Short mmCIF file of C-alpha atoms in Angstrom, two decimals:
data_model
loop_
_atom_site.label_atom_id
_atom_site.label_comp_id
_atom_site.label_asym_id
_atom_site.label_seq_id
_atom_site.Cartn_x
_atom_site.Cartn_y
_atom_site.Cartn_z
CA MET A 1 82.93 57.05 210.29
CA THR A 2 82.92 56.74 214.86
CA GLY A 3 80.33 56.51 216.69
CA ARG A 4 77.33 54.53 215.06
CA GLU A 5 73.96 55.76 215.87
CA PRO A 6 70.88 53.36 216.38
CA GLY A 7 69.23 52.91 213.03
CA LEU A 8 71.80 54.54 210.91
CA VAL A 9 71.47 52.53 207.91
CA ILE A 10 73.94 52.19 205.09
CA ALA A 11 75.96 49.85 203.28
CA SER A 12 80.05 48.68 202.92
CA THR A 13 81.74 47.64 199.75
CA MET A 14 83.11 45.34 202.08
CA THR A 15 79.42 43.56 201.33
CA ARG A 16 77.68 45.01 198.72
CA PRO A 17 76.84 48.69 197.32
CA ILE A 18 73.00 49.68 198.37
CA ARG A 19 70.39 49.28 195.49
CA LEU A 20 67.93 51.88 195.25
CA LEU A 21 64.59 49.67 194.43
CA ALA A 22 61.86 50.57 192.28
CA ALA A 23 60.12 51.93 195.27
CA LEU A 24 63.52 54.15 196.08
CA ILE A 25 63.90 52.61 199.45
CA LEU A 26 67.51 52.43 200.82
CA SER A 27 68.41 48.76 201.50
CA ILE A 28 69.54 47.85 205.33
CA ILE A 29 73.03 46.47 205.76
CA ALA A 30 75.31 47.13 209.04
CA LEU A 31 78.28 49.36 208.22
CA PRO A 32 81.54 48.06 209.71
CA ALA A 33 82.57 50.11 212.87
CA THR A 34 86.17 51.00 211.23
CA ALA A 35 84.57 52.58 208.24
CA ARG A 36 84.75 56.61 207.70
CA GLU A 37 84.49 57.18 204.60
CA ILE A 38 81.10 57.38 202.75
CA ALA A 39 80.54 57.58 198.53
CA PHE A 40 77.69 58.55 196.90
CA VAL A 41 78.00 57.31 193.60
CA HIS A 42 75.89 57.94 190.62
CA VAL A 43 73.79 61.08 191.86
CA ASN A 44 72.66 63.98 190.36
CA VAL A 45 74.31 66.82 192.34
CA VAL A 46 72.26 70.43 192.85
CA PRO A 47 75.75 72.35 194.52
CA MET A 48 73.79 75.38 194.83
CA ASP A 49 77.56 77.22 194.54
CA ARG A 50 75.49 79.09 191.66
CA GLU A 51 72.52 77.57 189.67
CA ARG A 52 73.39 74.80 188.13
CA VAL A 53 73.54 70.84 188.11
CA LEU A 54 75.80 68.24 187.95
CA ARG A 55 74.49 64.75 186.31
CA ASP A 56 75.75 61.53 187.83
CA GLN A 57 78.36 62.55 190.04
CA THR A 58 80.43 60.88 193.01
CA VAL A 59 80.15 62.57 196.24
CA ILE A 60 83.03 61.19 198.77
CA VAL A 61 82.45 62.24 202.34
CA ASP A 62 85.10 61.41 205.37
CA GLY A 63 84.36 62.11 208.68
CA ASP A 64 82.29 65.40 208.62
CA ARG A 65 83.63 67.15 205.58
CA ILE A 66 83.61 66.77 201.62
CA VAL A 67 86.41 65.49 200.43
CA THR A 68 86.01 65.56 196.71
CA VAL A 69 83.33 65.81 194.09
CA GLY A 70 83.19 64.98 190.70
CA ASP A 71 82.40 62.46 187.82
CA LYS A 72 84.61 59.03 187.23
CA LEU A 73 86.06 59.13 190.52
CA ALA A 74 87.83 56.17 192.04
CA VAL A 75 85.78 55.02 195.19
CA PRO A 76 88.13 54.33 198.39
CA ARG A 77 88.11 50.22 198.64
CA ASP A 78 86.77 50.12 202.21
CA ALA A 79 83.88 53.32 201.36
CA THR A 80 80.21 52.69 202.46
CA ILE A 81 78.53 52.83 199.02
CA ILE A 82 75.33 55.03 198.33
CA ASP A 83 73.86 54.42 195.06
CA GLY A 84 71.73 57.40 193.23
CA GLU A 85 71.59 55.01 189.82
CA ARG A 86 71.86 58.09 188.12
CA ARG A 87 68.05 59.29 188.90
CA LEU A 88 68.34 60.73 192.89
CA TRP A 89 69.65 64.07 193.47
CA LEU A 90 71.68 65.34 196.09
CA SER A 91 71.63 68.76 197.62
CA PRO A 92 73.05 70.73 200.33
CA GLY A 93 71.07 70.16 203.95
CA LEU A 94 68.92 72.84 204.70
CA THR A 95 69.20 75.43 207.59
CA ASP A 96 66.48 77.44 209.54
CA MET A 97 67.90 80.78 210.74
CA HIS A 98 65.37 81.62 213.10
CA VAL A 99 64.02 79.28 215.68
CA HIS A 100 63.14 79.44 219.40
CA SER A 101 62.92 75.35 219.38
CA ASP A 102 65.35 73.94 222.31
CA THR A 103 64.30 70.29 223.17
CA ARG A 104 66.44 67.10 221.83
CA ASP A 105 62.90 66.20 220.52
CA ASP A 106 62.50 69.31 218.54
CA LEU A 107 66.26 68.83 216.90
CA ALA A 108 64.97 65.22 215.84
CA VAL A 109 62.18 66.81 213.95
CA TYR A 110 64.53 69.06 212.61
CA LEU A 111 66.70 66.45 210.97
CA ALA A 112 63.55 64.33 209.61
CA ASN A 113 63.13 67.40 207.60
CA GLY A 114 66.58 67.87 205.83
CA VAL A 115 67.42 70.64 208.35
CA THR A 116 71.26 70.05 209.46
CA THR A 117 72.01 73.58 210.82
CA ILE A 118 69.49 75.77 212.88
CA ALA A 119 70.30 79.15 214.67
CA ASN A 120 68.26 79.66 217.97
CA MET A 121 67.37 83.30 218.38
CA GLY A 122 67.14 83.58 221.97
CA ASP A 123 65.35 82.04 225.25
CA ALA A 124 66.91 79.23 225.22
CA ARG A 125 67.42 76.94 228.29
CA ALA A 126 71.19 76.97 229.48
CA SER A 127 71.19 73.31 229.29
CA PHE A 128 70.20 73.60 225.77
CA VAL A 129 73.26 75.73 225.38
CA GLY A 130 75.68 73.99 227.51
CA GLN A 131 74.24 70.35 226.95
CA THR A 132 71.90 69.49 224.51
CA SER A 133 73.41 71.95 221.53
CA PRO A 134 76.99 70.23 221.73
CA ALA A 135 75.31 66.76 222.02
CA ALA A 136 74.08 67.42 218.86
CA ALA A 137 77.31 68.75 217.30
CA ASN A 138 78.97 65.72 218.14
CA GLY A 139 76.61 63.08 217.29
CA ALA A 140 75.93 62.14 221.08
CA ILE A 141 71.98 62.69 219.87
CA PRO A 142 70.64 63.22 216.58
CA GLY A 143 69.96 66.60 215.50
CA PRO A 144 71.39 69.91 213.57
CA GLN A 145 74.26 71.95 214.20
CA VAL A 146 73.01 74.64 216.55
CA PHE A 147 74.37 78.31 217.21
CA ASN A 148 72.71 79.81 220.10
CA ALA A 149 71.71 83.47 220.36
CA PHE A 150 71.41 85.63 223.82
CA VAL A 151 68.84 88.01 223.76
CA ILE A 152 69.11 91.62 225.38
CA ASP A 153 66.01 93.87 225.99
CA GLY A 154 65.64 97.45 227.77
CA SER A 155 62.93 96.30 229.78
CA PRO A 156 61.33 93.04 231.21
CA ALA A 157 58.12 93.50 228.95
CA PHE A 158 58.89 90.68 226.44
CA GLY A 159 60.29 88.55 229.21
CA HIS A 160 64.58 88.85 227.95
CA PHE A 161 67.17 89.34 229.99
CA THR A 162 67.60 93.08 230.29
CA ALA A 163 70.15 95.42 230.61
CA THR A 164 69.39 99.38 231.44
CA THR A 165 72.98 101.23 231.60
CA PRO A 166 75.99 100.74 229.61
CA ALA A 167 78.18 98.88 231.99
CA GLU A 168 75.32 96.21 232.34
CA ALA A 169 75.20 95.85 228.63
CA ARG A 170 79.15 95.19 228.61
CA ALA A 171 78.75 92.68 231.29
CA VAL A 172 75.80 90.71 229.37
CA VAL A 173 77.89 90.13 226.29
CA GLY A 174 80.86 88.99 228.06
CA LEU A 175 78.68 86.94 230.00
CA ALA A 176 77.14 85.36 227.07
CA LYS A 177 80.26 84.59 225.40
CA THR A 178 81.26 82.92 228.51
CA ASN A 179 78.59 80.71 228.68
CA GLY A 180 78.92 79.56 224.64
CA TYR A 181 76.15 81.64 222.79
CA ARG A 182 77.33 82.77 219.48
CA PHE A 183 75.58 85.73 218.43
CA ILE A 184 74.03 89.10 220.32
CA LYS A 185 70.38 89.43 219.48
CA VAL A 186 69.36 93.39 220.47
CA TYR A 187 65.50 93.57 220.85
CA ASN A 188 63.00 96.17 220.83
CA ASN A 189 63.15 98.56 223.93
CA LEU A 190 67.05 99.24 224.02
CA ALA A 191 68.00 102.38 224.82
CA PRO A 192 70.16 104.05 222.16
CA ASP A 193 73.38 104.14 224.78
CA VAL A 194 72.85 100.59 225.88
CA PHE A 195 72.63 99.60 222.18
CA THR A 196 75.96 101.18 221.56
CA ALA A 197 78.02 99.69 224.40
CA VAL A 198 76.11 96.21 223.10
CA ALA A 199 77.59 96.59 219.72
CA VAL A 200 81.11 97.90 220.73
CA GLU A 201 81.17 95.10 223.23
CA ALA A 202 80.00 92.39 220.93
CA ARG A 203 82.35 93.41 218.27
CA ARG A 204 85.53 93.37 220.89
CA GLN A 205 84.17 89.67 221.85
CA ALA A 206 83.82 88.77 218.31
CA MET A 207 79.97 88.37 218.51
CA PRO A 208 77.79 89.24 215.92
CA VAL A 209 74.90 91.57 216.64
CA VAL A 210 71.82 90.35 214.92
CA GLY A 211 68.30 90.84 215.98
CA HIS A 212 65.11 93.11 215.83
CA GLY A 213 64.68 97.22 215.06
CA VAL A 214 64.85 98.82 218.52
CA THR A 215 62.42 101.64 218.28
CA ARG A 216 64.65 104.05 220.07
CA VAL A 217 67.64 103.79 217.57
CA GLY A 218 66.54 102.80 213.93
CA ILE A 219 67.70 99.88 211.99
CA ALA A 220 69.72 102.43 209.93
CA SER A 221 71.76 103.37 213.11
CA GLN A 222 71.90 99.83 214.01
CA ILE A 223 73.08 98.97 210.62
CA ASP A 224 75.96 101.87 210.87
CA GLN A 225 76.73 100.57 214.32
CA GLY A 226 77.49 97.22 213.16
CA GLN A 227 74.22 95.09 213.24
CA LEU A 228 74.84 92.26 210.67
CA LEU A 229 71.44 90.60 210.54
CA VAL A 230 68.13 91.95 210.67
CA ALA A 231 65.94 89.13 212.09
CA HIS A 232 62.61 89.59 210.28
CA ALA A 233 61.70 91.40 207.08
CA GLU A 234 59.07 92.61 208.93
CA GLU A 235 61.39 94.81 211.02
CA PHE A 236 61.56 97.64 208.61
CA PHE A 237 57.80 98.44 209.15
CA TYR A 238 58.85 99.56 212.62
CA THR A 239 62.25 101.32 212.49
CA PHE A 240 62.55 102.02 208.97
CA PHE A 241 59.20 102.75 206.65
CA SER A 242 57.76 104.71 209.76
CA ARG A 243 59.11 106.78 212.47
CA PRO A 244 60.54 104.71 215.28
CA GLY A 245 57.92 103.90 217.60
CA ALA A 246 54.97 105.49 215.69
CA GLU A 247 51.85 103.80 215.66
CA GLN A 248 51.50 100.93 213.63
CA THR A 249 48.74 100.19 211.25
CA ASP A 250 47.08 97.94 208.89
CA ALA A 251 48.16 100.02 205.96
CA ALA A 252 51.48 99.10 204.24
CA PRO A 253 54.19 101.74 203.30
CA PRO A 254 54.24 102.81 199.63
CA VAL A 255 56.28 100.39 197.51
CA SER A 256 58.22 103.59 196.25
CA ARG A 257 60.07 102.72 199.33
CA ILE A 258 61.45 99.42 198.61
CA PRO A 259 64.56 100.87 196.94
CA ASP A 260 65.83 102.69 200.02
CA ALA A 261 65.61 99.72 202.42
CA VAL A 262 67.48 97.64 199.51
CA ALA A 263 70.04 100.26 199.32
CA LEU A 264 70.58 100.13 202.78
CA VAL A 265 71.34 96.69 203.24
CA ARG A 266 73.30 96.43 200.02
CA SER A 267 75.31 98.97 200.81
CA HIS A 268 76.24 97.47 204.31
CA GLY A 269 76.45 93.94 203.10
CA VAL A 270 73.68 93.18 205.78
CA ALA A 271 71.59 89.81 205.97
CA VAL A 272 67.79 89.81 206.21
CA GLY A 273 65.75 86.99 207.46
CA ALA A 274 63.20 86.03 204.76
CA ASP A 275 60.70 84.73 207.33
CA LEU A 276 57.57 85.14 205.29
CA VAL A 277 55.90 82.10 207.14
CA THR A 278 56.37 83.78 210.32
CA TYR A 279 54.27 87.26 209.31
CA GLY A 280 51.89 85.24 206.90
CA SER A 281 51.01 82.82 210.03
CA ILE A 282 50.11 85.84 211.93
CA MET A 283 48.04 87.61 209.28
CA ARG A 284 46.09 84.46 208.99
CA VAL A 285 45.77 83.84 212.62
CA ILE A 286 45.11 87.01 214.46
CA GLY A 287 41.25 87.32 215.22
CA HIS A 288 40.57 83.45 214.18
CA PRO A 289 41.15 80.93 216.73
CA GLU A 290 39.30 78.38 214.54
CA ARG A 291 42.35 78.47 212.44
CA VAL A 292 44.45 77.78 215.34
CA ALA A 293 42.11 74.87 216.34
CA ALA A 294 42.64 73.40 212.99
CA CYS A 295 46.47 73.64 213.14
CA LEU A 296 45.88 71.93 216.26
CA SER A 297 43.99 68.92 215.21
CA ALA A 298 46.19 68.76 211.75
CA PRO A 299 48.73 65.38 211.81
CA ASN A 300 51.79 67.45 211.97
CA ALA A 301 50.71 68.75 215.59
CA GLY A 302 51.92 65.39 216.93
CA PHE A 303 55.42 66.78 216.29
CA VAL A 304 54.80 69.83 218.51
CA SER A 305 55.26 69.73 222.20
CA PRO A 306 52.07 69.76 224.45
CA ALA A 307 53.55 72.97 226.34
CA ASP A 308 53.96 74.80 222.66
CA ARG A 309 50.48 73.39 221.55
CA LEU A 310 48.94 74.93 224.72
CA ALA A 311 50.88 78.51 223.97
CA TRP A 312 49.41 78.18 220.44
CA ALA A 313 45.81 77.76 221.62
CA ARG A 314 46.46 80.59 224.41
CA SER A 315 48.18 83.02 221.76
CA GLY A 316 46.96 86.81 222.09
CA TYR A 317 47.12 86.87 218.53
CA VAL A 318 43.68 85.21 218.21
CA ARG A 319 42.30 87.90 220.36
CA LYS A 320 43.39 90.71 218.26
CA THR A 321 41.92 92.44 215.43
CA ALA A 322 43.62 93.28 212.25
CA ASP A 323 43.87 92.64 208.45
CA LEU A 324 47.90 92.44 207.46
CA ARG A 325 47.03 91.47 204.18
CA ALA A 326 48.28 94.25 202.50
CA ARG A 327 51.26 94.63 205.03
CA TYR A 328 51.93 91.16 203.79
CA THR A 329 51.71 91.71 200.16
CA PHE A 330 54.53 94.84 200.69
CA LEU A 331 56.73 92.28 202.29
CA GLN A 332 56.50 89.81 199.26
CA GLN A 333 57.60 92.55 197.11
CA MET A 334 60.51 93.60 199.30
CA VAL A 335 61.69 90.03 199.47
CA LYS A 336 61.37 89.48 195.91
CA ALA A 337 63.13 92.87 195.01
CA MET A 338 65.96 91.91 198.00
CA ALA A 339 66.46 88.49 196.14
CA ASP A 340 66.77 89.98 192.53
CA ALA A 341 69.56 92.77 194.11
CA ASP A 342 71.22 89.65 195.53
CA VAL A 343 70.86 90.74 199.50
CA GLU A 344 71.71 88.20 201.58
CA LEU A 345 68.35 86.45 202.35
CA LEU A 346 68.18 83.84 205.13
CA ALA A 347 65.33 81.65 205.92
CA GLY A 348 63.79 81.62 209.14
CA THR A 349 60.48 80.45 210.71
CA ASP A 350 60.34 81.83 214.56
CA ALA A 351 59.43 78.30 215.33
CA PRO A 352 57.42 77.29 217.26
CA THR A 353 56.39 80.68 219.15
CA VAL A 354 54.02 81.70 216.52
CA PRO A 355 51.04 79.61 215.89
CA CYS A 356 51.15 76.96 213.35
CA VAL A 357 54.65 77.02 212.78
CA GLY A 358 55.99 74.36 214.15
CA ALA A 359 59.65 72.92 213.98
CA GLY A 360 61.19 71.30 210.91
CA PHE A 361 57.85 71.09 208.78
CA SER A 362 57.63 75.27 208.56
CA LEU A 363 61.01 75.65 207.15
CA HIS A 364 59.46 73.56 203.76
CA ASP A 365 56.49 76.06 204.24
CA ASP A 366 58.71 78.87 203.94
CA LEU A 367 60.54 78.16 200.84
CA ALA A 368 57.33 77.67 199.83
CA GLU A 369 55.86 81.23 200.59
CA LEU A 370 59.42 82.72 199.04
CA GLU A 371 58.69 81.01 195.93
CA ARG A 372 54.75 82.16 196.14
CA ALA A 373 56.10 85.65 196.24
CA GLY A 374 58.46 85.61 192.85
CA LEU A 375 61.64 84.14 194.20
CA THR A 376 62.95 81.54 191.78
CA ARG A 377 63.33 78.31 193.30
CA PHE A 378 67.02 78.85 193.11
CA GLN A 379 66.63 82.07 195.03
CA ALA A 380 64.60 80.11 197.65
CA LEU A 381 66.48 77.26 198.28
CA SER A 382 69.80 79.90 198.41
CA SER A 383 68.24 81.41 201.66
CA ALA A 384 67.96 78.18 203.32
CA THR A 385 71.57 76.62 201.79
CA ARG A 386 74.16 78.31 200.33
CA ASN A 387 73.34 81.95 201.86
CA ALA A 388 73.43 81.00 205.65
CA GLY A 389 76.43 79.05 205.12
CA ALA A 390 77.99 82.13 203.77
CA PHE A 391 76.64 84.27 206.81
CA VAL A 392 77.72 81.99 209.15
CA ALA A 393 81.20 81.32 207.71
CA ARG A 394 82.10 85.26 207.27
CA THR A 395 80.54 86.15 210.63
CA LEU A 396 81.80 83.39 212.78
CA GLY A 397 84.53 81.81 210.85
CA GLU A 398 82.53 77.98 210.48
CA PRO A 399 83.48 75.82 208.31
CA ARG A 400 81.28 76.32 204.94
CA PHE A 401 77.85 74.40 204.72
CA GLY A 402 74.67 75.30 202.58
CA VAL A 403 77.06 74.21 199.35
CA ILE A 404 78.32 70.48 197.68
CA ALA A 405 82.04 71.76 197.52
CA THR A 406 85.46 70.35 198.46
CA GLY A 407 86.38 70.86 201.93
CA GLY A 408 82.28 71.52 202.98
CA ARG A 409 80.74 70.21 206.01
CA ALA A 410 79.10 67.11 204.60
CA ASP A 411 75.32 68.20 205.21
CA LEU A 412 73.48 66.47 202.50
CA VAL A 413 70.00 65.51 201.46
CA LEU A 414 69.06 63.01 199.07
CA SER A 415 65.50 63.60 197.13
CA ARG A 416 63.92 61.79 194.07
CA VAL A 417 63.24 65.01 192.31
CA ASN A 418 65.43 68.00 191.55
CA PRO A 419 64.76 70.75 194.12
CA LEU A 420 65.31 73.22 191.68
CA ASP A 421 62.37 71.96 189.95
CA GLN A 422 60.02 71.23 192.88
CA LEU A 423 61.09 72.14 196.07
CA ASP A 424 58.48 70.21 198.09
CA THR A 425 60.42 67.03 196.98
CA LEU A 426 62.60 68.51 200.27
CA ARG A 427 59.66 67.54 202.33
CA HIS A 428 60.44 63.67 201.74
CA PRO A 429 64.06 63.02 201.90
CA LEU A 430 64.96 59.88 201.23
CA GLY A 431 68.11 60.22 203.56
CA VAL A 432 69.63 62.96 205.10
CA MET A 433 73.46 63.51 206.38
CA ALA A 434 74.24 65.77 209.13
CA GLY A 435 78.01 66.43 209.92
CA GLY A 436 78.62 62.94 208.07
CA ARG A 437 75.96 61.21 210.08
CA TRP A 438 73.93 59.27 207.65
CA TYR A 439 70.23 58.61 208.14
CA ASP A 440 68.30 56.74 205.70
CA ALA A 441 64.40 57.12 205.12
CA GLY A 442 63.63 54.42 207.87
CA ALA A 443 65.95 56.48 210.32
CA LEU A 444 64.29 59.49 209.57
CA ALA A 445 60.70 58.00 210.04
CA THR A 446 62.23 56.30 213.19
CA LEU A 447 63.23 60.05 214.49
CA LEU A 448 59.58 61.39 213.87
CA SER A 449 58.11 58.20 215.50
CA ASP A 450 60.15 58.63 218.46
CA ALA A 451 59.65 62.66 218.96
CA LYS A 452 55.70 62.14 218.54
CA SER A 453 55.71 59.41 220.88
CA ALA A 454 57.88 61.70 223.76
CA PHE A 455 55.65 64.35 222.96
CA ALA A 456 52.36 62.34 223.39
CA ASN A 457 53.61 60.93 226.83
CA SER A 458 54.93 64.27 228.15
CA ARG A 459 52.44 65.24 231.37
CA ASN A 460 54.49 68.78 231.32
CA VAL A 461 51.54 71.18 229.73
CA ASP A 462 51.82 73.80 232.10
CA GLY A 463 53.57 75.91 229.95
CA ALA A 464 57.32 74.95 231.01
CA ARG A 465 59.31 73.33 228.37
CA PRO A 466 59.90 69.54 228.40
#
């Protein structure tokens, strides 16, 4: 490996293998600058290509790629050894396919939570797209790989970039392409002819269309025109289960309509955002400022920027009155039905735009909510690993991630327990590899400590992102 990170902690066969002690803490020995290959030996592997485990395996990484996986493999002479002692578990790094985080400290918090890929779904600062994201990709700063989306809306009502004519729409798509965005995200208020222009130009520019249900178009028509991802499961409420633009109530649609939504996305191979934590958090904080206050005083609030904490405190949700429990139960049932029908569900959180949904930690909350909705642990974990990797590979042509397989991107999480037995084990990684760069438990703790200190010392509390 080249380009050593401060605090990167592993060992080389030229010294001695890492031995995991009773406390399961990795020893600290510096890696020689000339070494590139890393070998995980005697690890139990959860490959996530299908529901299975492979016991006592060797996984060899060279640069940012997994070069081989198997038992009784010869380890390259100068490789760095990470020894799982036949009792630790190696699974793919996690993906959050719907975030709005855009600071380097946010990226560090994601990485410390085992999140090795994120999709920023809009409104990231230009410097984040042009500078911070590439810096994370090449290892100049610690963080996950980032795929950025450019948001297009039909009015400035939600504060997004606006296009009101087909010509403007085509120009905006071209501008997004020039500036390094990978997805085009459509928003609520686009006119039908403008949406069509976006879809056609995005296809010509090889930029996948993702996003919301557009009120004057409807999800079914959007999918027919090539939208590849419905960003939130709840979008079906607004432009599929009810007439687009119809007044929304607290009542849930009939459960008998769920198969219609499943059939629509299955027939077109469309992915759906499985972000139950987003709608669940909205449900819990609507009309309850005391619940937001409790989140702001919780220990994990220290890993949220002052500007985002202030936005949570001022959130309009606490001034609304609604009872979303029936609709949330409906979403649980719909997401479970989609999982059982092999719809490509993608875990997402909307962090940090929704009160109580912070970077990194909330992805684990989403996996827990998916499990409570009835998804198996394999189904839930697939939404944050294999499904996300397959979607990005198919739509963007990127190297495959989200599985442990030869040729795949070296994004890995080392844990004490098989995550297919206990998803919560991923909340406490013993180590994380992102693009071939290894961070042991001590390095991860330092990332969190540094991010917390940076946020605590920030004076930027006037609403601008630090």
